[in-house]
Short mmCIF file of C-alpha atoms and ligand atoms in Angstrom, two decimals:
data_model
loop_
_atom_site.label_atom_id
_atom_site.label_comp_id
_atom_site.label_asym_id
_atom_site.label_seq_id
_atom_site.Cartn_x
_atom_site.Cartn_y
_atom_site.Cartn_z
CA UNK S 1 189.70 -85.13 64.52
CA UNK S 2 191.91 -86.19 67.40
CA UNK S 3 190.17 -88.56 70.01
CA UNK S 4 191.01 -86.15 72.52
CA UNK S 5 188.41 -83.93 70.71
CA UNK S 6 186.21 -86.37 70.01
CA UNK S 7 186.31 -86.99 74.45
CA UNK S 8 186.20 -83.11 74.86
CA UNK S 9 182.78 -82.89 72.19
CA UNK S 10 181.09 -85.90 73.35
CA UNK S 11 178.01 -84.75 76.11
CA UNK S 12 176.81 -88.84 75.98
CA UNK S 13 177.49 -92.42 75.00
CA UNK S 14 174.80 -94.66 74.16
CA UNK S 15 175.51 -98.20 74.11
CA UNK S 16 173.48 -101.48 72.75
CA UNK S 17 173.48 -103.97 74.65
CA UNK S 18 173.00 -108.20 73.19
CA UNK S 19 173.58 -107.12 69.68
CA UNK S 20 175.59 -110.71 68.63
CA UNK S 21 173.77 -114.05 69.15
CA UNK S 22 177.47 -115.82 69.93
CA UNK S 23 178.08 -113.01 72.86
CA UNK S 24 174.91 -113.50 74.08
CA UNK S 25 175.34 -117.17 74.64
CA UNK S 26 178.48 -117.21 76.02
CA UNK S 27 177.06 -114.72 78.86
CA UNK S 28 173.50 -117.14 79.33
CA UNK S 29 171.37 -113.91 78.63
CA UNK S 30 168.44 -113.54 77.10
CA UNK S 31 168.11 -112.59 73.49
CA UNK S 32 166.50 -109.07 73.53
CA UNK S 33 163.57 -108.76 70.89
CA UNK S 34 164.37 -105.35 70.23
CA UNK S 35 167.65 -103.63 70.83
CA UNK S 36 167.62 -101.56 74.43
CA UNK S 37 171.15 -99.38 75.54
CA UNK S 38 172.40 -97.72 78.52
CA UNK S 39 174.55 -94.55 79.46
CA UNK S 40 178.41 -94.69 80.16
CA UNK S 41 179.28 -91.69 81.08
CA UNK S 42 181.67 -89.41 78.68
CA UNK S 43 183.95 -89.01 81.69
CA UNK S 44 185.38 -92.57 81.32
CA UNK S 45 186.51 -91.68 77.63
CA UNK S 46 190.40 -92.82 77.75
CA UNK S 47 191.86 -91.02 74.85
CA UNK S 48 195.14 -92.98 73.13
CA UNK S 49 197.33 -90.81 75.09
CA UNK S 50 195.83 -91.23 78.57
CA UNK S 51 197.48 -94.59 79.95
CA UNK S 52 196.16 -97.52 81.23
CA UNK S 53 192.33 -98.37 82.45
CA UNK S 54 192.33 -98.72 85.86
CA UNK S 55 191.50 -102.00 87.72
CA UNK S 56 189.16 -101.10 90.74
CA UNK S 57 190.02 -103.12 93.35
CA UNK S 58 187.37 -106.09 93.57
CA UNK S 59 186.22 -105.98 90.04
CA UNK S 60 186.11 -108.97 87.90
CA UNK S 61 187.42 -106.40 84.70
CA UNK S 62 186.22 -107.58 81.13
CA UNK S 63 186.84 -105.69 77.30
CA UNK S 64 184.10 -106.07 74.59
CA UNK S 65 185.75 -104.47 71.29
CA UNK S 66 182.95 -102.58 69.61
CA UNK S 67 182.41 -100.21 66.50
CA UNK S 68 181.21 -96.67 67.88
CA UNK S 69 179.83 -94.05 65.55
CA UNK S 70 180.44 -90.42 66.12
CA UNK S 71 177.20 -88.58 65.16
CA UNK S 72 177.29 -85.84 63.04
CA UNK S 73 174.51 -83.83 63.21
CA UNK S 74 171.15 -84.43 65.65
CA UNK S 75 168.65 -87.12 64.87
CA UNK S 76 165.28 -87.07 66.39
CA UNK S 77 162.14 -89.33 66.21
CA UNK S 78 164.31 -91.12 63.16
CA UNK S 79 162.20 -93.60 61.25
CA UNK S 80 163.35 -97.07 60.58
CA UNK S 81 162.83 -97.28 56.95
CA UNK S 82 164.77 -94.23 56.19
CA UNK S 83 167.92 -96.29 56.65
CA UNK S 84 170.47 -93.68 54.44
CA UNK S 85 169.18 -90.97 56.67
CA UNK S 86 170.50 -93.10 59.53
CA UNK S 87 173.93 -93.18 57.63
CA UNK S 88 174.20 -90.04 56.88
CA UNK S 89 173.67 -88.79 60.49
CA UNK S 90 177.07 -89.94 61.19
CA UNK S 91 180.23 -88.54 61.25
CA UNK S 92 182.49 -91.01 61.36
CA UNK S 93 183.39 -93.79 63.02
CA UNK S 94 186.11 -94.94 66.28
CA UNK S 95 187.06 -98.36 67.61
CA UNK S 96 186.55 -98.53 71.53
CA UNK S 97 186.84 -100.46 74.39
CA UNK S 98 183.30 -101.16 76.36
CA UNK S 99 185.19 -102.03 79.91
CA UNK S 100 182.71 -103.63 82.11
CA UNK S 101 183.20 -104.42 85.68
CA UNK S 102 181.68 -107.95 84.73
CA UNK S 103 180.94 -109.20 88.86
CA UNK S 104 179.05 -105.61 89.94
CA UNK S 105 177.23 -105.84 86.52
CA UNK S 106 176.01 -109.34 87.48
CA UNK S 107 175.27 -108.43 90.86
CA UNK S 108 173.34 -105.67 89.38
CA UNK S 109 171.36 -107.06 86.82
CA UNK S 110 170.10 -110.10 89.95
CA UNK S 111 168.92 -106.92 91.87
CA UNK S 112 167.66 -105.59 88.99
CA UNK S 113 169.35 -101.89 89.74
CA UNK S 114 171.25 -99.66 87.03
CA UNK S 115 174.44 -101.04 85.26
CA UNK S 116 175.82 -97.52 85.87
CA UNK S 117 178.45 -98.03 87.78
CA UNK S 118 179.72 -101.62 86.19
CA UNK S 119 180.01 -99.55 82.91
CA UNK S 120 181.47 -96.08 84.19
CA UNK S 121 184.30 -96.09 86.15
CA UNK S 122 187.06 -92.86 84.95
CA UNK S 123 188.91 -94.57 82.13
CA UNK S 124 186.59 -97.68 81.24
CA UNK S 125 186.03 -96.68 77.15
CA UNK S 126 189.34 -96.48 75.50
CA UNK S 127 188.78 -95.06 72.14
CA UNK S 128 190.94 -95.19 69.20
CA UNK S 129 191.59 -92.27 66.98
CA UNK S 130 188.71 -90.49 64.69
CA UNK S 131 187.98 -93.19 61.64
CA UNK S 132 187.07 -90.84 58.67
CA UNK S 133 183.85 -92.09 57.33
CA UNK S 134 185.04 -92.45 53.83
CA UNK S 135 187.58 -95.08 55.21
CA UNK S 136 184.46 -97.68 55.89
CA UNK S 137 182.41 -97.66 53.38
CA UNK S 138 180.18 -100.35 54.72
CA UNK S 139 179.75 -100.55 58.35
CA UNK S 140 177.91 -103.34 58.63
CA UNK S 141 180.94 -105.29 56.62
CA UNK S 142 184.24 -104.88 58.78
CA UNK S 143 185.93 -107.08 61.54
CA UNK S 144 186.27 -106.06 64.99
CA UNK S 145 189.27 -107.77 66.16
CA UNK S 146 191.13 -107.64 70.04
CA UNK S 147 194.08 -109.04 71.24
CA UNK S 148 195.14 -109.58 75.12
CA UNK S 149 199.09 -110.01 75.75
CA UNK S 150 199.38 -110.80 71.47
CA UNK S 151 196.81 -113.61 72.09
CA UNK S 152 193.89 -112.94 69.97
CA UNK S 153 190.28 -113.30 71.98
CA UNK S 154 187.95 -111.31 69.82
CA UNK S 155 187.73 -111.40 65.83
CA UNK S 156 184.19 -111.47 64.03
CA UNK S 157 182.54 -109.20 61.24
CA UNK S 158 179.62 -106.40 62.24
CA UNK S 159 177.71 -108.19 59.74
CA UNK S 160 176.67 -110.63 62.72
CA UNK S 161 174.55 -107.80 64.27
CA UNK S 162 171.28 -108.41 65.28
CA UNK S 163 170.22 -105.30 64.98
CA UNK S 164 172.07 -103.21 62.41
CA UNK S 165 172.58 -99.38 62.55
CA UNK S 166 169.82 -97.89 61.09
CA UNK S 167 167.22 -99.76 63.76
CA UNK S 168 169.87 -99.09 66.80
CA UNK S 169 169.60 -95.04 66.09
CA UNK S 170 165.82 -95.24 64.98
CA UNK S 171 165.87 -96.91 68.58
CA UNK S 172 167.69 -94.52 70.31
CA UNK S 173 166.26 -91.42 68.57
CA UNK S 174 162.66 -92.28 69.38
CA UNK S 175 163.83 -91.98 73.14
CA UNK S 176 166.53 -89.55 73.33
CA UNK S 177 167.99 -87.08 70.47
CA UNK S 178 171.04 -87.80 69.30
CA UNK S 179 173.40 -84.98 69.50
CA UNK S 180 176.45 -83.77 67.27
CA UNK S 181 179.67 -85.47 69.05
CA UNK S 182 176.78 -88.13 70.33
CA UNK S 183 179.00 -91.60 70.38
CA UNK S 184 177.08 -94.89 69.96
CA UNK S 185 178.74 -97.98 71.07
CA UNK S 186 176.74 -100.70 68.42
CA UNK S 187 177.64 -104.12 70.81
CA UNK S 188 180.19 -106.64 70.96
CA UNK S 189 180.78 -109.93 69.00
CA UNK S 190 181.71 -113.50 71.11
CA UNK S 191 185.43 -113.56 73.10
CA UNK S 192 184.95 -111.22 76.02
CA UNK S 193 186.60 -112.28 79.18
CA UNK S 194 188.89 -110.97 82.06
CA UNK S 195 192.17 -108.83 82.10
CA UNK S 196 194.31 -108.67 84.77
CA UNK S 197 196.76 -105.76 85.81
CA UNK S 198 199.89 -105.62 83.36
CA UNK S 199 197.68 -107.33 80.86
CA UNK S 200 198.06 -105.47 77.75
CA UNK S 201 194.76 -104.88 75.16
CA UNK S 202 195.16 -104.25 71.49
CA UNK S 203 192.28 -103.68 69.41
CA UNK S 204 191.42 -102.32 65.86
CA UNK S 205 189.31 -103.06 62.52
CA UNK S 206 189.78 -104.37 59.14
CA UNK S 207 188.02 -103.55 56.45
CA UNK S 208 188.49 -105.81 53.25
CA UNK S 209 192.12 -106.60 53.40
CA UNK S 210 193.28 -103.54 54.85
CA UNK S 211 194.03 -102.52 58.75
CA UNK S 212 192.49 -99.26 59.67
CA UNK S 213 195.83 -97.60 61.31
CA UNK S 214 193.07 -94.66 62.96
CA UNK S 215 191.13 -97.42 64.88
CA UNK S 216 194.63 -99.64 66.44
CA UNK S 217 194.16 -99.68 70.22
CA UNK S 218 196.63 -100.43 72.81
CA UNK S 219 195.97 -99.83 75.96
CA UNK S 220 197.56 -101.07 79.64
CA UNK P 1 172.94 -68.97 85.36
CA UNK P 2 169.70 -69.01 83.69
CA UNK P 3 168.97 -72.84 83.47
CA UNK P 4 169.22 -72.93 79.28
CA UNK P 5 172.86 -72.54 80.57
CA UNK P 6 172.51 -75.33 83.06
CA UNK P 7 171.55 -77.53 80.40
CA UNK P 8 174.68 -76.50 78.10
CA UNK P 9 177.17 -76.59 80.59
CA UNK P 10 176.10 -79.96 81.68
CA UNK P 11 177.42 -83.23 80.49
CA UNK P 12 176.12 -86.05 83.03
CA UNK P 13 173.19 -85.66 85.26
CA UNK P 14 173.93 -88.71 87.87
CA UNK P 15 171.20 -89.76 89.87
CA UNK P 16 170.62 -91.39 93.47
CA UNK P 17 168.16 -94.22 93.53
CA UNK P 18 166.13 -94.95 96.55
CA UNK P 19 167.44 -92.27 98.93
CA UNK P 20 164.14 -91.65 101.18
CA UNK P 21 162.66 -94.46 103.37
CA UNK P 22 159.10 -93.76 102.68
CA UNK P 23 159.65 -93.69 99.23
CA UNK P 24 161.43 -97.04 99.04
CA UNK P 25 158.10 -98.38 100.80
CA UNK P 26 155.52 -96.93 98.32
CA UNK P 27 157.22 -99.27 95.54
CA UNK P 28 158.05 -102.23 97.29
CA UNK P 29 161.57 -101.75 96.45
CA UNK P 30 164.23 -103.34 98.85
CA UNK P 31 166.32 -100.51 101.17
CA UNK P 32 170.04 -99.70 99.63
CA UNK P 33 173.16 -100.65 101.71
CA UNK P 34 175.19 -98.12 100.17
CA UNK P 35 173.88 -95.42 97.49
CA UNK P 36 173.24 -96.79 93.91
CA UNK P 37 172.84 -93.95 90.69
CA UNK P 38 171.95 -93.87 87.82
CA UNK P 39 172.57 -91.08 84.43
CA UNK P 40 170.03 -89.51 82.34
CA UNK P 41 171.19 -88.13 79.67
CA UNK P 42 172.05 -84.08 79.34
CA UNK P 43 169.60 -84.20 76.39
CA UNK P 44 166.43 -84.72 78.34
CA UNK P 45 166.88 -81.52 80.22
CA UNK P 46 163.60 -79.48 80.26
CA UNK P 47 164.41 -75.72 80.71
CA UNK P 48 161.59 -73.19 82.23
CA UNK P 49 161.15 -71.67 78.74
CA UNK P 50 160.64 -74.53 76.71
CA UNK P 51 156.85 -76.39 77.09
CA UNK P 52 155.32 -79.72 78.65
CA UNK P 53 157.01 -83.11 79.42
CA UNK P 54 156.31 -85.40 76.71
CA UNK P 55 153.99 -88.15 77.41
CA UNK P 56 155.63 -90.83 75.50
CA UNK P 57 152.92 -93.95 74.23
CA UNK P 58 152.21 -96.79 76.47
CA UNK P 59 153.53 -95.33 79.38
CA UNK P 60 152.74 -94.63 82.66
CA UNK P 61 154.57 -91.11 83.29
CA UNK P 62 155.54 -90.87 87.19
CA UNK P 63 157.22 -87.48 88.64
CA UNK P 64 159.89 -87.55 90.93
CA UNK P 65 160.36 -84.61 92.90
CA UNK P 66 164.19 -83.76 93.55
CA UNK P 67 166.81 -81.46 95.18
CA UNK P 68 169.12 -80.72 92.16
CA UNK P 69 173.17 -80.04 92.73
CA UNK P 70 175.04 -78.24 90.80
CA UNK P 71 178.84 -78.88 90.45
CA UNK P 72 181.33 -76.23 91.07
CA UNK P 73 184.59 -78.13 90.09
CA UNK P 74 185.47 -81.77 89.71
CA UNK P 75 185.34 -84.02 92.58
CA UNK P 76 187.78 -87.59 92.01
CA UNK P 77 187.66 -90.08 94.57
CA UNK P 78 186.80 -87.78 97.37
CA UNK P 79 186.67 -89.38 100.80
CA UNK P 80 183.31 -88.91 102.74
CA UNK P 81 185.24 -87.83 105.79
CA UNK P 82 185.28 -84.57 104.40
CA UNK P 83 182.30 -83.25 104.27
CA UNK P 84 183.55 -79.82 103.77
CA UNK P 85 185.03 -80.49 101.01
CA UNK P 86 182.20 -82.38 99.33
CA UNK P 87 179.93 -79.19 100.51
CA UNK P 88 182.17 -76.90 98.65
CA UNK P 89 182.37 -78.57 95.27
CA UNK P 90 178.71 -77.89 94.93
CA UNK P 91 178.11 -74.42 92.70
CA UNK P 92 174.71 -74.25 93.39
CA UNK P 93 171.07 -75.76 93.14
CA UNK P 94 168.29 -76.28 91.47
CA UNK P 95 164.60 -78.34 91.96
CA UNK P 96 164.19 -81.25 89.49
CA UNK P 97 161.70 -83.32 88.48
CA UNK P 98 162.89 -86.85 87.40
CA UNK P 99 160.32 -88.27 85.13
CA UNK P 100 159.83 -91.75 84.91
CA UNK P 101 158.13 -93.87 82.83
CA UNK P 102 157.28 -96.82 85.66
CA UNK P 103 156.06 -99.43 83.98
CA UNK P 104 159.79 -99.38 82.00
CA UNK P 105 161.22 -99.33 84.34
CA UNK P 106 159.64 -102.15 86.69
CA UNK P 107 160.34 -104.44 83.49
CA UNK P 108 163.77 -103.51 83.18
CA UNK P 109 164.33 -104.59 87.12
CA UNK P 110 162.09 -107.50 86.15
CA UNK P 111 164.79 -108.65 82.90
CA UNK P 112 167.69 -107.06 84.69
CA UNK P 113 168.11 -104.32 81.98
CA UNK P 114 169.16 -100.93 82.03
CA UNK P 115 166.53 -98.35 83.40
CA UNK P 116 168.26 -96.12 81.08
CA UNK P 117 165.08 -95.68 78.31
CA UNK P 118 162.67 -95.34 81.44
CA UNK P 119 164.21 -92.59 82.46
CA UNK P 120 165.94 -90.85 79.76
CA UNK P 121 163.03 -89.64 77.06
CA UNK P 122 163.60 -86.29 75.59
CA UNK P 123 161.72 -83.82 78.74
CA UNK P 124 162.27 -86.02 81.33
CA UNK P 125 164.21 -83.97 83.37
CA UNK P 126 162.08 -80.26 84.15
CA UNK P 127 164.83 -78.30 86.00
CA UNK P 128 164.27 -75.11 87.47
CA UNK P 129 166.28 -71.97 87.15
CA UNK P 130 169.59 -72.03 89.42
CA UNK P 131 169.57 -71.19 92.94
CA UNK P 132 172.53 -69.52 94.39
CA UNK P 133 174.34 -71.43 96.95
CA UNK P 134 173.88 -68.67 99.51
CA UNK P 135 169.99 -68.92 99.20
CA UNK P 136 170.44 -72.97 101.06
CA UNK P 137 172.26 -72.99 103.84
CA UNK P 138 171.81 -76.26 104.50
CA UNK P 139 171.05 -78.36 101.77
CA UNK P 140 169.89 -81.06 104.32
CA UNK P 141 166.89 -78.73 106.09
CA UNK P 142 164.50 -77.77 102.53
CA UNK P 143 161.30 -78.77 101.97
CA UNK P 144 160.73 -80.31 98.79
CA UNK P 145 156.84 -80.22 97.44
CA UNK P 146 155.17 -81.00 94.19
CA UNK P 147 151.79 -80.60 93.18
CA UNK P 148 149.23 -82.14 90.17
CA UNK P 149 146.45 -79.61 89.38
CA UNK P 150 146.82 -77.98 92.47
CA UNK P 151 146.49 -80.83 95.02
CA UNK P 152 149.73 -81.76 96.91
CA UNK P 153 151.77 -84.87 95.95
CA UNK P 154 154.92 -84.71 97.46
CA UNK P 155 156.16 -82.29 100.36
CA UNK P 156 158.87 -83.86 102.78
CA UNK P 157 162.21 -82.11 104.31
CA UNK P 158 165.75 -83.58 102.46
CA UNK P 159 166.67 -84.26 106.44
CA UNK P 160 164.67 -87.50 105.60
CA UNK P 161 167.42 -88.61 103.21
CA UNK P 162 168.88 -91.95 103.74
CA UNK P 163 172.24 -91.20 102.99
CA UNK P 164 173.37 -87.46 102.86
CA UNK P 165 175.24 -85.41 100.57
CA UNK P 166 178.79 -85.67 101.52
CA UNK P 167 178.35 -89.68 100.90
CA UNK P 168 176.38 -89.35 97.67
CA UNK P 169 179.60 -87.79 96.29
CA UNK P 170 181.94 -89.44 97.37
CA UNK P 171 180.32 -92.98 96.21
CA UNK P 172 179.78 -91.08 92.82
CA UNK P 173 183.44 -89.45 93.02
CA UNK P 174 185.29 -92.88 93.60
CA UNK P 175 183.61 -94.26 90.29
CA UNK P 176 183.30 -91.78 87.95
CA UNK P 177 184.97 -87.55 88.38
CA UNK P 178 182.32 -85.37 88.87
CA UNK P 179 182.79 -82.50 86.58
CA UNK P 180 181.86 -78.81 86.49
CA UNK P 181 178.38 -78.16 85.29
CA UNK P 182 177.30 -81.49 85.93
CA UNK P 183 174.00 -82.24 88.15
CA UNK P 184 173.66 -84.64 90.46
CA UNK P 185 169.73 -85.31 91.95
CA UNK P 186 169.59 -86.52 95.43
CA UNK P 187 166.49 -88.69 95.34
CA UNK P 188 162.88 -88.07 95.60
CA UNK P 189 160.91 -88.14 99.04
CA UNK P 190 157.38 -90.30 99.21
CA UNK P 191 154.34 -89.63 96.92
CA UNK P 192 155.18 -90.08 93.51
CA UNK P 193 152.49 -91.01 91.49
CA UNK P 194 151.36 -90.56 87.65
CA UNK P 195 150.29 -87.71 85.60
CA UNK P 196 148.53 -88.04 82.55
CA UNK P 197 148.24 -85.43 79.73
CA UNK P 198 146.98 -82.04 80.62
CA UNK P 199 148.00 -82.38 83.97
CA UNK P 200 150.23 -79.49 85.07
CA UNK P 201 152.63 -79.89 87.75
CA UNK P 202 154.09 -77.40 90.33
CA UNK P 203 157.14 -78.26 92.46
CA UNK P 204 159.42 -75.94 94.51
CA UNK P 205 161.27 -75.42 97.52
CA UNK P 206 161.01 -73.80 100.74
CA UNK P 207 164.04 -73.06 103.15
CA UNK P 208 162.32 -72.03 106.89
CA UNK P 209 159.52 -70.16 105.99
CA UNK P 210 160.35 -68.78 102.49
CA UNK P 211 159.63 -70.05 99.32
CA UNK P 212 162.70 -69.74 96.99
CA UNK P 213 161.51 -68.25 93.47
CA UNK P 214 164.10 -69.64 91.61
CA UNK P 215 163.43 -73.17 92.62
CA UNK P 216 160.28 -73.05 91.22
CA UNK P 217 159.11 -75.43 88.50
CA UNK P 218 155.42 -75.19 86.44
CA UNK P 219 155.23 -77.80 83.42
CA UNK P 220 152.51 -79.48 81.69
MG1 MG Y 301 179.22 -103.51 75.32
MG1 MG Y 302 175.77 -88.71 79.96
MG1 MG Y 303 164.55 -90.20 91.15
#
């Protein structure tokens, strides 16, 4: 599947929030005791062919690399325990780009309004291609990596979730049904900070030895 | 459109927070400089046809009694000098009834978390069928009303809102495109309140003297 399919078949994205203990600290927030997620909206999908995220004027602009699933069928009500009915609910799997407008989030969270807007401005999730499913065998074993101008800022392994996947979509299923096309942004490891205009991102995943060529990023 | 139509053609429902005075009062909530929103997600659409609002445990289930919009095509960075042009992006209407689990939601202000669980269980969002443009005017002279059991909760004229159409989309616009299909709710006047299981509520809309069949809602 071609990202630009995965934008056009994608009706929401749910994303954890605090899901590594090193991210967390480097932001002084609060360790959550159980996961909790929020909306972007599938309007700021920015496919590989799309150009560069835009830098609204004002906005202290941050990346956090994350693994996203692409859901495969619906899951509803989805018990924790059954953690290979969790697995098999997905599709396959992307690399993306959770742009946050890191000032108006702040501002928001003090006033204790909706992050919607900090999260969902046209062109704040870059996405990399469609990650077959067979090409990660373990999900909860493969490094998330990003680079800013070659300079590396983000590298760690999504065995440092908190919460892994089965609880995040037991979670999210208990509130809202996860739909077919569904994307679920799982959280982002330590390294996030600022990017300028002309900064350029690349991000990806590595599983074992191997770079995943579907899930390279680069992105203005 | 039949509103099991609305609900498949829709891909964000974007929602303005704290749009009538009275309201803002009732919950002690501080008065907006500029319009803030919010997204449920497309999946917590409640069609006519298809039974009550779920009363998910522990909460305390408010309704939220709403002017619905219906987009026409997509609106990017529209300026709110034209308010033409805002009016004629809208398709249509409907009534809505944004559910809310409060007590979520006051401890997601509280930690400066999402509200995005608080609003966005599965049936939170009973729409009504859609109401043909030509049937409102002026969607800025209805009266809104909602009942519980038969006794009158909410019943106040969308004059009252704080900041009007034209604005509402073009804050939206200039973060994220408004596309066709999706539904933006304008906020809810004062009187919200709880309803507990077995309640049934009525809402609708009247535009001068006439009561506008389409807009009406009954859900348990
Ligand atoms: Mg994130
Ligand atoms: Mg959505
Ligand atoms: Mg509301």
């Amino acid at each position: 599947m071609a990202s630009h399919n995965l934008a056009r078949s994608c009706r929401k994205v749910v994303c954890i929030g605090r899901n590594y203990a090193d991210h967390i600290k480097e932001l002084n927030n609060v360790r959550p005791k159980k996961p909790f997620f929020f909306l972007k909206p599938s309007s700021s999908i920015l496919t590989p062919d799309q150009g560069p995220v835009l830098r609204p004027k004002g906005t202290n602009l941050h990346y956090e690399v994350e693994l996203a699933l692409i859901m495969g069928h619906n899951l509803v009500d989805h018990p924790e325990a059954d953690a290979q009915g969790a697995i098999d609910s997905i599709a396959g799997y992307a690399i993306a780009i959770d742009m946050t407008a890191r000032n108006m989030q702040e501002e928001a969270k003090k006033k204790g309004i909706p992050w919607t807007a900090a999260k969902g401005f046209d062109t704040f999730l870059p996405i990399s291609h469609y990650i077959p499913k067979s090409d990660i065998p373990d999900p909860h074993d493969v490094e998330l990596w990003l680079t800013v101008n070659g300079e590396e800022r983000q590298r760690d392994s999504t065995a440092l979730m908190l919460f892994r996947i089965p609880r995040i979509l037991s979670e999210i299923s208990r509130v809202m049904k996860l739909e077919e096309g569904d994307i679920v942004l799982t959280g982002t490891p330590k390294g996030v900070g600022p990017v300028q205009v002309g900064d350029v991102m690349r991000a990806g995943v590595r599983v074992g030895q191997k770079e995943l060529k579907e899930g390279d990023i680069e992105v203005g």
